[in-house]
Tab-separated table of C-alpha atoms and ligand atoms in Angstrom:
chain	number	residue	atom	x	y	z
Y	181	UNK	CA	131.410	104.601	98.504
Y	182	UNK	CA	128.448	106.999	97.873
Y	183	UNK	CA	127.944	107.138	93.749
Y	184	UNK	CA	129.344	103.054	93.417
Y	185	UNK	CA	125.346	101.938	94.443
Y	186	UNK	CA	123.382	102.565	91.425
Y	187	UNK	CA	121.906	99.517	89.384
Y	188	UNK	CA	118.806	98.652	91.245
Y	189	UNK	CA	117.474	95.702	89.439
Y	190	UNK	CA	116.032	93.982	92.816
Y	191	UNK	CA	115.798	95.709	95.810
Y	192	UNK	CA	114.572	94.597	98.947
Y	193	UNK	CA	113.532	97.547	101.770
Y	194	UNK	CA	113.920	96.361	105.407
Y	195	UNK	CA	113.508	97.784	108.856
Y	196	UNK	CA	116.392	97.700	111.154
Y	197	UNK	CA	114.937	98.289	114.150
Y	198	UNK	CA	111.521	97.823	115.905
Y	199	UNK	CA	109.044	98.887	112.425
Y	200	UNK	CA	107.640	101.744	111.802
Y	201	UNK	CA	111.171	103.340	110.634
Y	202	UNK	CA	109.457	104.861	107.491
Y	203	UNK	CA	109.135	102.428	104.681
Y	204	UNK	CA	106.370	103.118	103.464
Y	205	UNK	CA	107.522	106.221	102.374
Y	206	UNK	CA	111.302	104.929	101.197
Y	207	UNK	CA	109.392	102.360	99.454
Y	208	UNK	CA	107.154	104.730	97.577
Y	209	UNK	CA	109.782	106.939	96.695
Y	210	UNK	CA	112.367	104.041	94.912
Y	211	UNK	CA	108.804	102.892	92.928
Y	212	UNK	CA	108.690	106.208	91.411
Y	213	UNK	CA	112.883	107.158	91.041
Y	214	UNK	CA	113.600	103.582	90.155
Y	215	UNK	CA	110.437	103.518	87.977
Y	216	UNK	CA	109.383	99.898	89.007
Y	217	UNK	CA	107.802	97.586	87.108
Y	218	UNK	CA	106.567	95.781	89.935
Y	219	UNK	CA	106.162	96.750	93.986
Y	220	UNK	CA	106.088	93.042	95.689
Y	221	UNK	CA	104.861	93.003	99.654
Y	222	UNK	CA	106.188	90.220	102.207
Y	223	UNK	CA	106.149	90.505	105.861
Y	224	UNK	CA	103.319	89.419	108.589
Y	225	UNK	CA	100.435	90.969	107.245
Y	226	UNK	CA	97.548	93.997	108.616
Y	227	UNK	CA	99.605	94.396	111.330
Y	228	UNK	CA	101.751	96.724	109.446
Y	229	UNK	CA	100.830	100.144	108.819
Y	230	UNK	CA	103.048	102.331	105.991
Y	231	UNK	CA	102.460	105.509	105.854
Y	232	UNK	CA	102.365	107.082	102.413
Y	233	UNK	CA	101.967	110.789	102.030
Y	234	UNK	CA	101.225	111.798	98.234
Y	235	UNK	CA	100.309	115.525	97.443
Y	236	UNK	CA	99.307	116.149	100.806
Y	237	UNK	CA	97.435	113.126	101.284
Y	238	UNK	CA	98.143	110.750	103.918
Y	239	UNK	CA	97.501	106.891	103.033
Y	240	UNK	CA	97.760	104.470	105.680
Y	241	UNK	CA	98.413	101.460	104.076
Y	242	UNK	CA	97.810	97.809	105.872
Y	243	UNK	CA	97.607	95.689	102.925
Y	244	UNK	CA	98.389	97.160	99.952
Y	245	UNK	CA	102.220	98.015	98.577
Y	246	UNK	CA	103.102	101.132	98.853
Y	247	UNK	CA	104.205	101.010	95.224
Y	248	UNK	CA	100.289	102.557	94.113
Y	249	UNK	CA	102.390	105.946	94.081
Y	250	UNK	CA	103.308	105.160	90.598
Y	251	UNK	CA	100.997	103.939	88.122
Y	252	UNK	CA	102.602	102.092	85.960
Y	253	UNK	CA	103.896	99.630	88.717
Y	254	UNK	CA	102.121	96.398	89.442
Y	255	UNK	CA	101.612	95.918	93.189
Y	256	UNK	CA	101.521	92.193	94.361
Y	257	UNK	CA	101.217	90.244	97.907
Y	258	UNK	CA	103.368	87.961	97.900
Y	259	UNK	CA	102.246	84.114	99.363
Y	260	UNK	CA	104.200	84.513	102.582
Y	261	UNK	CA	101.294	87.674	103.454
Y	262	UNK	CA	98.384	86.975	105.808
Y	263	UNK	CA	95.680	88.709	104.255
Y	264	UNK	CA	92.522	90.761	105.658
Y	265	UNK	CA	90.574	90.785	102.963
Y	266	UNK	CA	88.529	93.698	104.670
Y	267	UNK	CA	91.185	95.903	104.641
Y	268	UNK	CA	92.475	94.762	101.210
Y	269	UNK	CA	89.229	95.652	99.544
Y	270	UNK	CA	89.527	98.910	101.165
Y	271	UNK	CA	92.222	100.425	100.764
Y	272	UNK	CA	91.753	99.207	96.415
Y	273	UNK	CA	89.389	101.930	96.874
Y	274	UNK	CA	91.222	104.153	98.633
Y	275	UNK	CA	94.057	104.247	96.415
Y	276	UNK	CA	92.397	103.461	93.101
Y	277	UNK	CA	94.774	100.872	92.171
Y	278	UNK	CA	92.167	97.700	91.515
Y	279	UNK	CA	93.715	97.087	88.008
Y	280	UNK	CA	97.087	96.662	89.123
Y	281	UNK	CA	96.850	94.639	92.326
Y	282	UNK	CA	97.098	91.392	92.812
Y	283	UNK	CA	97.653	88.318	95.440
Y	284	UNK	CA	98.675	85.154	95.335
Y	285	UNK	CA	96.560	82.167	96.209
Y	286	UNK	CA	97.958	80.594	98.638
Y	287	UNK	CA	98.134	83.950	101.365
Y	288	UNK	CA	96.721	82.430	104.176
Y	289	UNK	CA	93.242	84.526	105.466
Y	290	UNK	CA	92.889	85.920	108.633
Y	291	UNK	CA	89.124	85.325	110.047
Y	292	UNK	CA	87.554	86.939	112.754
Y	293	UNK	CA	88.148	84.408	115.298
Y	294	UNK	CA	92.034	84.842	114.811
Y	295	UNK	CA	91.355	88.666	115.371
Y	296	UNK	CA	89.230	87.174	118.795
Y	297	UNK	CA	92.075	85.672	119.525
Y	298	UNK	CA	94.740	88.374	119.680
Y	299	UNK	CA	92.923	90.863	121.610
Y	300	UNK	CA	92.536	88.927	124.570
Y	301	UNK	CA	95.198	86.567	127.082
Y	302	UNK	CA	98.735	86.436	126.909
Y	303	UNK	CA	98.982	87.823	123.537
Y	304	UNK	CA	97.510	91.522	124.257
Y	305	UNK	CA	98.322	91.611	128.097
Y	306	UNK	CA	102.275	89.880	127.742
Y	307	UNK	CA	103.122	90.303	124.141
Y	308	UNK	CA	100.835	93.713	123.688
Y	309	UNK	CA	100.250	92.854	120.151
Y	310	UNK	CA	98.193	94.682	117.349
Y	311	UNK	CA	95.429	93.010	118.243
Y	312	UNK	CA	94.669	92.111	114.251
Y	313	UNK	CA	94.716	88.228	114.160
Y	314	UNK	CA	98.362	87.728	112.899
Y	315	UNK	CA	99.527	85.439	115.263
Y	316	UNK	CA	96.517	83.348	116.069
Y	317	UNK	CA	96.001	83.127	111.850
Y	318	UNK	CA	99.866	81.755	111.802
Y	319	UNK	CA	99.480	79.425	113.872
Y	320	UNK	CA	96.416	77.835	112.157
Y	321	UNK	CA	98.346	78.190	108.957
Y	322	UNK	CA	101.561	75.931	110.717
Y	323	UNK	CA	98.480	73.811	112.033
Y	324	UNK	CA	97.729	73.352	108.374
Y	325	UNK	CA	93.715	73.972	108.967
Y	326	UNK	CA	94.314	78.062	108.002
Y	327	UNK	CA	91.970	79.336	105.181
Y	328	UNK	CA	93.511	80.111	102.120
Y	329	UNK	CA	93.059	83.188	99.823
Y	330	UNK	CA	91.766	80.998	96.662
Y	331	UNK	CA	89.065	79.676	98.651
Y	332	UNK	CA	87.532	83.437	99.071
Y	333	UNK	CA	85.199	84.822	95.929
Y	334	UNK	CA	85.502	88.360	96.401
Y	335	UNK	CA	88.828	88.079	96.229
Y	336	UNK	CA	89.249	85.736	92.729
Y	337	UNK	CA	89.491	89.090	90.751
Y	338	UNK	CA	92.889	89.984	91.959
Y	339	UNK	CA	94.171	86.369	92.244
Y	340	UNK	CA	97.969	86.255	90.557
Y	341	UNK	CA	101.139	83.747	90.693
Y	342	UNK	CA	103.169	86.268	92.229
Y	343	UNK	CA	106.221	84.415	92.064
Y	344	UNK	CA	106.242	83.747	88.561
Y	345	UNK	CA	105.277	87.529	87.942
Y	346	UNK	CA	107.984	88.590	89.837
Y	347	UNK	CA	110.692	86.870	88.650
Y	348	UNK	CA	109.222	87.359	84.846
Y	349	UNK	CA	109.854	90.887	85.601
Y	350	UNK	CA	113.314	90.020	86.924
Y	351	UNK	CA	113.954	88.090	83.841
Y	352	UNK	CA	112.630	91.478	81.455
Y	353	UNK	CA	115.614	93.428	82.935
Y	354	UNK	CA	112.573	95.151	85.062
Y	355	UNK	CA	113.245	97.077	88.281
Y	356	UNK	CA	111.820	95.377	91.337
Y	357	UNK	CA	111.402	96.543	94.746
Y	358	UNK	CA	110.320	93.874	97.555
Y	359	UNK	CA	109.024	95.658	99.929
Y	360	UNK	CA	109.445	94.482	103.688
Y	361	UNK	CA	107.528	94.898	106.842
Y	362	UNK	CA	107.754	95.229	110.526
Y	363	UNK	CA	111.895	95.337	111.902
Y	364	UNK	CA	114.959	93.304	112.355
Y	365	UNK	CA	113.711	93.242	116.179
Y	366	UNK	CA	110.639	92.245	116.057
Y	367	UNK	CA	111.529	89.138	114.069
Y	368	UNK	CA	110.326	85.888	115.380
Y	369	UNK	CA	114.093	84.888	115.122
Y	370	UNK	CA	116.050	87.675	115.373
Y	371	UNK	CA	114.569	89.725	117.977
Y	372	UNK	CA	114.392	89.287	121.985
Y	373	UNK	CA	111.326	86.253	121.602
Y	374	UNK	CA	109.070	86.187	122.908
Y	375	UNK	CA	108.445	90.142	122.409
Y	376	UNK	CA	108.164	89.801	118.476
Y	377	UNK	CA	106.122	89.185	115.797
Y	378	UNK	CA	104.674	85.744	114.324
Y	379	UNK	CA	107.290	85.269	111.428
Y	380	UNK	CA	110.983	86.340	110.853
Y	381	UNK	CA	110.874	89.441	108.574
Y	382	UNK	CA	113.957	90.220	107.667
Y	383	UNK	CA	115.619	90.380	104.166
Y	384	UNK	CA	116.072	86.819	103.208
Y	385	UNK	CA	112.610	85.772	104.650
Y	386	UNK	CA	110.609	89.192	102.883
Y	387	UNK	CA	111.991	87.430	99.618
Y	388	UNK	CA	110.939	83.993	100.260
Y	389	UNK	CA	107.263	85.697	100.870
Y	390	UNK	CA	107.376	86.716	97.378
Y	391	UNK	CA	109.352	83.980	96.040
Y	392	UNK	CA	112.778	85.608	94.932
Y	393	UNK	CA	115.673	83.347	95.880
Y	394	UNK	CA	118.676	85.196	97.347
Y	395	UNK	CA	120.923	85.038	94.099
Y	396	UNK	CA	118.287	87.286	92.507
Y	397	UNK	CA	118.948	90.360	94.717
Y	398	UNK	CA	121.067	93.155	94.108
Y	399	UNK	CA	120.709	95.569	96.940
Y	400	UNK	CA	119.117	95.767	100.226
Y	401	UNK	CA	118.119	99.047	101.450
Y	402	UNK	CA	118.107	98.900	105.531
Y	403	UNK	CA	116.102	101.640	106.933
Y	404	UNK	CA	116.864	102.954	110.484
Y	405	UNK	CA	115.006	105.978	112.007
Y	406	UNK	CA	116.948	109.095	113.544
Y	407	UNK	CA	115.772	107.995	116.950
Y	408	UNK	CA	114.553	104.440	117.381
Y	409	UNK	CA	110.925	103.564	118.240
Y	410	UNK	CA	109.303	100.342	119.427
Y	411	UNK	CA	105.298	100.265	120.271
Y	412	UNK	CA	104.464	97.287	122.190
Y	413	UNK	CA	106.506	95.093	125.216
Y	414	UNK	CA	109.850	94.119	125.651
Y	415	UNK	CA	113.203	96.055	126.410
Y	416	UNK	CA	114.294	99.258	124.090
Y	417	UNK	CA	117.657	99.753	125.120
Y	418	UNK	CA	117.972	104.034	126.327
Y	419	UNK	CA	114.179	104.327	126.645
Y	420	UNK	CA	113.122	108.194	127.846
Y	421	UNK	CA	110.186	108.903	129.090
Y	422	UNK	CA	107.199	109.613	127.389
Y	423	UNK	CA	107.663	113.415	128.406
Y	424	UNK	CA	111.333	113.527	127.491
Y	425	UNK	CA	110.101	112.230	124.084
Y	426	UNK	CA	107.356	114.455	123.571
Y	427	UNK	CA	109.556	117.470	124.946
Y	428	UNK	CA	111.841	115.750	121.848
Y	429	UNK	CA	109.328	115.728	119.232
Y	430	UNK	CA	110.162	112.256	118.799
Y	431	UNK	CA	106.356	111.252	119.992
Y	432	UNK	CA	104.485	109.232	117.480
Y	433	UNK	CA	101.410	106.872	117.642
Y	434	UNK	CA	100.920	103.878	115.856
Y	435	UNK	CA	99.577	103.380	112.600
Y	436	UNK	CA	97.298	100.445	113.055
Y	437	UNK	CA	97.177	100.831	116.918
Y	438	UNK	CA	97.114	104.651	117.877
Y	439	UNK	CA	99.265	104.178	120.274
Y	440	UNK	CA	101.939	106.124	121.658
Y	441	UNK	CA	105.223	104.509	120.429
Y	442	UNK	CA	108.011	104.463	122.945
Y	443	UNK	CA	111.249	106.083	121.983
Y	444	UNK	CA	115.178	106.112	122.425
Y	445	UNK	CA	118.424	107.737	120.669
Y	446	UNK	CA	119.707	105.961	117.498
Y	447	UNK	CA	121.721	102.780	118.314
Y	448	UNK	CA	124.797	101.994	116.153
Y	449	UNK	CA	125.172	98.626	117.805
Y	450	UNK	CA	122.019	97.398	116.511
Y	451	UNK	CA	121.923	99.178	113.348
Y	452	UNK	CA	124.960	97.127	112.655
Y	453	UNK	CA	123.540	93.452	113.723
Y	454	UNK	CA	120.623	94.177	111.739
Y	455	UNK	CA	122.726	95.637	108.694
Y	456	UNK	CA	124.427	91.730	108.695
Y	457	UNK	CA	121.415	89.924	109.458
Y	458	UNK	CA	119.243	91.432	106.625
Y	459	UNK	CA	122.909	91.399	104.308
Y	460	UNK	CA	122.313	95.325	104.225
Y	461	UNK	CA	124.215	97.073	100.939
Y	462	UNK	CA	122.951	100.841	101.912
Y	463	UNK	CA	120.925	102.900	104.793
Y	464	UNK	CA	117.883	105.136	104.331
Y	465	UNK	CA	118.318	107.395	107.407
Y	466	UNK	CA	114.611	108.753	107.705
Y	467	UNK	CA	113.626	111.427	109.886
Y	468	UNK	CA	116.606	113.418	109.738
Y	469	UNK	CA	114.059	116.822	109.581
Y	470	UNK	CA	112.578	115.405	112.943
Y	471	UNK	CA	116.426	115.258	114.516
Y	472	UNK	CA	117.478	118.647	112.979
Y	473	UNK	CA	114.410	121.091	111.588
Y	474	UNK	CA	116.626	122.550	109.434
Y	475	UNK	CA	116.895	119.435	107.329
Y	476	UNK	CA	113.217	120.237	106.580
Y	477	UNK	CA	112.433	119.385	103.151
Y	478	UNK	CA	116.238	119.961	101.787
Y	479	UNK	CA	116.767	117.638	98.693
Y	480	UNK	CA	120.316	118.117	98.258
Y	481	UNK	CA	123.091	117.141	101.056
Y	482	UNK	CA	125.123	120.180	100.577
Y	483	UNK	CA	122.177	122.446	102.417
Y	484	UNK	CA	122.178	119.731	105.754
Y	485	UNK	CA	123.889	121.601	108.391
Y	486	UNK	CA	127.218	120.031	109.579
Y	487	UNK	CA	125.825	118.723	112.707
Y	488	UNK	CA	123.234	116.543	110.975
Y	489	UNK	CA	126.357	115.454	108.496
Y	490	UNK	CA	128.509	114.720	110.949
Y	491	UNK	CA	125.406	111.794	112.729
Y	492	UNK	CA	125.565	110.937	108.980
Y	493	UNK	CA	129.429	110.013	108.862
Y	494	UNK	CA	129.448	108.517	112.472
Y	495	UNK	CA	126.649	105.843	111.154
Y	496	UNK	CA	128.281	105.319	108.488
Y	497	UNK	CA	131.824	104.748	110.039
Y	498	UNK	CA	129.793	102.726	112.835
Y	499	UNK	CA	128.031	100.660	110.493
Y	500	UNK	CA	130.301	100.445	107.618
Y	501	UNK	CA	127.362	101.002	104.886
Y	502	UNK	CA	126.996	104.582	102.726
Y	503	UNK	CA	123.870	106.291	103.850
Y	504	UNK	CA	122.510	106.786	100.717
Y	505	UNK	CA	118.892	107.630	101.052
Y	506	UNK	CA	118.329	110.401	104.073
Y	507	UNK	CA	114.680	110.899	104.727
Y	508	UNK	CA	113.518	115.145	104.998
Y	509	UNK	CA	110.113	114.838	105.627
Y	510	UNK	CA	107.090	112.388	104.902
Y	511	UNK	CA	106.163	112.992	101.458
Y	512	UNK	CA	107.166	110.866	98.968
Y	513	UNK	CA	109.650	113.460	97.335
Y	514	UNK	CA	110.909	114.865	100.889
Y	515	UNK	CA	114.058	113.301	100.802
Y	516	UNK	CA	117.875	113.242	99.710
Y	517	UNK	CA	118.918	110.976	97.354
Y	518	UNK	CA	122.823	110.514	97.618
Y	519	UNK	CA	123.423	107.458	94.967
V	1523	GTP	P1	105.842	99.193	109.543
V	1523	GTP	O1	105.850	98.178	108.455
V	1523	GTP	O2	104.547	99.206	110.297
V	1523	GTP	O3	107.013	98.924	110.410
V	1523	GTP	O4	105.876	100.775	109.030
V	1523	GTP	P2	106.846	101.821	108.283
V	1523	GTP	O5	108.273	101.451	108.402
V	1523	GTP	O6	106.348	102.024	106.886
V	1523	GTP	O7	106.634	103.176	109.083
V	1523	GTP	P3	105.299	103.983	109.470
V	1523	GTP	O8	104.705	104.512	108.219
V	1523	GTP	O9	104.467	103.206	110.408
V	1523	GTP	O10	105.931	105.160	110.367
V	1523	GTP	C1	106.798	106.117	109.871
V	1523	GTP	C2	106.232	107.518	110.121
V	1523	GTP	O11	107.221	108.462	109.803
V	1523	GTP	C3	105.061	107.854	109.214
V	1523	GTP	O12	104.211	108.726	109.900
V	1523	GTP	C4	105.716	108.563	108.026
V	1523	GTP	O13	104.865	109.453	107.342
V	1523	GTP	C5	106.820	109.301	108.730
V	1523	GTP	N1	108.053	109.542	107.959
V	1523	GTP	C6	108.769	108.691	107.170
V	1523	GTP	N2	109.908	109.277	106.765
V	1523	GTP	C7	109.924	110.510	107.313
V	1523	GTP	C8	110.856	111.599	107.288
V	1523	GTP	O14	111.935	111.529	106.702
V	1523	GTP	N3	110.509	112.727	108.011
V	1523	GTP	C9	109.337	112.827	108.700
V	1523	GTP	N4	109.086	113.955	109.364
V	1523	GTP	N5	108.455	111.825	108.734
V	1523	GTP	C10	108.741	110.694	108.067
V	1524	IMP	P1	101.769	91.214	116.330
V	1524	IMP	O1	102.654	91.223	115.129
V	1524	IMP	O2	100.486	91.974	116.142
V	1524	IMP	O3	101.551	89.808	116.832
V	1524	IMP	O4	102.524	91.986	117.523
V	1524	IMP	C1	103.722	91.517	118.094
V	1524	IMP	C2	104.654	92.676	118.425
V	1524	IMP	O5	105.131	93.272	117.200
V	1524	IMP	C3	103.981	93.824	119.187
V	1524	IMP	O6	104.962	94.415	120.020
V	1524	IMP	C4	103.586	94.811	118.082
V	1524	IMP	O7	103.468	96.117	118.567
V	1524	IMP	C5	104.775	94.653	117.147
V	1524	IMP	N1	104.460	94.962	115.732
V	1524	IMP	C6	103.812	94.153	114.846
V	1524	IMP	N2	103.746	94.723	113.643
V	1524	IMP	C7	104.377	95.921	113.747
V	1524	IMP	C8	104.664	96.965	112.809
V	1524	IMP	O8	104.342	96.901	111.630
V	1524	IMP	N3	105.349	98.034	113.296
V	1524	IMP	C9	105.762	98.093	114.581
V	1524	IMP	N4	105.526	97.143	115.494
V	1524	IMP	C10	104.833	96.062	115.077
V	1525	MG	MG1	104.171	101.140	110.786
């Protein structure tokens, strides 16, 4: 199977667990080896946090794609994205993209008082959200009385029909990455509700935040940890404890939160649900160097040791998808590329 995937006119990157399974960083890297025209964000919104890390620099990226790694690429927010624009005029600067970003009018705006909102009542004490308005601002925006980007000077500079610039890409024989947020079970549909996040996020609704219909894809890329992680409530299925995971290495904290994520061994079943749900064509396998430190920045598959092959082949017998992308180390170029 490995070698057949290799045309990647529209590709849409998904998590298939809980978030936080290293997109950012997949993303990044496709941007640059697919050299894409255009890097489009859907999911929630600020409560993401990618993590790029570009010649030793670590970006943590809320609002802006992850696709700033390459400059030729556009980055866009699709309409489907809830936008800070705080955070969005922030991290322009911090990535020294503002000519090539844009967002479309009609992202919905979260205010302070949808920030208010989420940090207090059943939302931080039940649901242990992030706390950054996403819910409370979806709400108003299914209420109809939510704030909408065009409405908001500062941010008429960047103002684009992403849609249209998407799919005009699409229709230049461009490559296209859509890049998803948050995980298969944290989706307001698809995960164990009410323990999720305020919209579905999975493949099929990332490109309806961007406006690519489903006969414009060609491959989704479903990215699954080594270990899985989940910060927040709600069950995680083989949960250790937090010293089992730190004696593991497998102890992270959260981007946007800080804090400590919990952890558990990689689960086939529901890398497998989430590889139909999201209509998966290929894994990314990230962390691998975590799992087995001598995977440590190797880029080609013959130098993985047989043990870390051989949790290769079982997920892909298990799932029934080629693991084609197998994550080394956070940088943009630490990983193996098996296409
Ligand atoms: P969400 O949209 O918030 O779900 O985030 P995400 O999927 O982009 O993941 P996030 O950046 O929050 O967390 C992944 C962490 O793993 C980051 O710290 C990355 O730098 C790191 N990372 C990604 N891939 C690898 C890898 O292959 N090896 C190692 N060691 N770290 C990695
Ligand atoms: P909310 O999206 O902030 O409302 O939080 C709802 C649940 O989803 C909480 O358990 C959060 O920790 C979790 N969550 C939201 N966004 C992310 C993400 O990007 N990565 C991981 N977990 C997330
Ligand atoms: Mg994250």
């Amino acid at each position: 199977m490995i070698g057949s995937v290799r045309s990647m006119s529209c590709t849409v990157v998904v998590d298939g667990f809980y978030g936080d399974g290293g997109k950012g960083k997949i993303v990044s890297y496709l941007v640059v080896s697919e050299d894409a025209a255009v890097c489009a964000r859907g999911g929630v919104g600020p409560n993401a946090g990618h993590t790029v890390v570009k010649d030793g620099v670590k970006y943590k990226l809320r609002m802006v794609p992850c696709g700033f790694v390459n400059e030729r690429t556009i980055q866009l927010i699709g309409p489907g994205v809830l936008v800070n624009p705080e955070i969005f005029l922030k991290e322009i600067d911090e990535t020294g993209t503002g000519g090539r970003v844009g967002l479309d009018p009609q992202c919905a705006i979260i205010e302070p008082k949808h920030i208010e909102l989420d940090r207090k009542g059943h939302l931080k004490e039940k649901i242990g959200t992030t706390g950054t308005g996403t819910g409370p601002c979806n709400a108003d925006r299914a209420m109809r009385t939510a704030k909408m980007a065009r409405e908001i000077p500062e941010l008429e500079p960047y103002m684009k029909d992403v849609p249209q610039l998407v799919n005009d890409a699409l229709d230049g024989g461009e490559n296209v990455i859509i890049e998803g947020t948050q995980g298969t079970y944290i989706s307001l549909y698809h995960g164990g509700y009410p323990y999720v996040t305020s919209n579905d996020v999975c493949a099929a609704a990332t490109c309806s935040d961007v406006g690519v219909g489903p006969t414009r894809v060609d491959e989704v890329v479903l990215v699954c940890k080594a270990y899985v992680t989940r910060v927040g409530e709600g069950p995680l299925e083989g949960e250790l404890s937090s010293e089992e995971a730190k004696r593991r290495g497998w102890d992270e904290y959260g981007t946007v939160t800080g804090r400590q994520r919990r952890a558990a061994p990689f689960n086939h079943r529901l890398a497998k649900r989430a590889a139909m749900i999201n209509g998966a064509t290929q894994l990314a396998i990230t962390k691998m160097d975590i799992l087995y430190p001598q995977c440590k920045g190797v880029s080609s598959y013959d130098d993985v040791p047989e043990v870390a092959k051989a949790f290769i082949a079982e997920i892909e017998e298990k799932v029934g998808l080629p693991v084609t992308l197998v994550g080394t180390g956070p940088g943009v170029e630490e990983i193996i590329d098996r296409r």
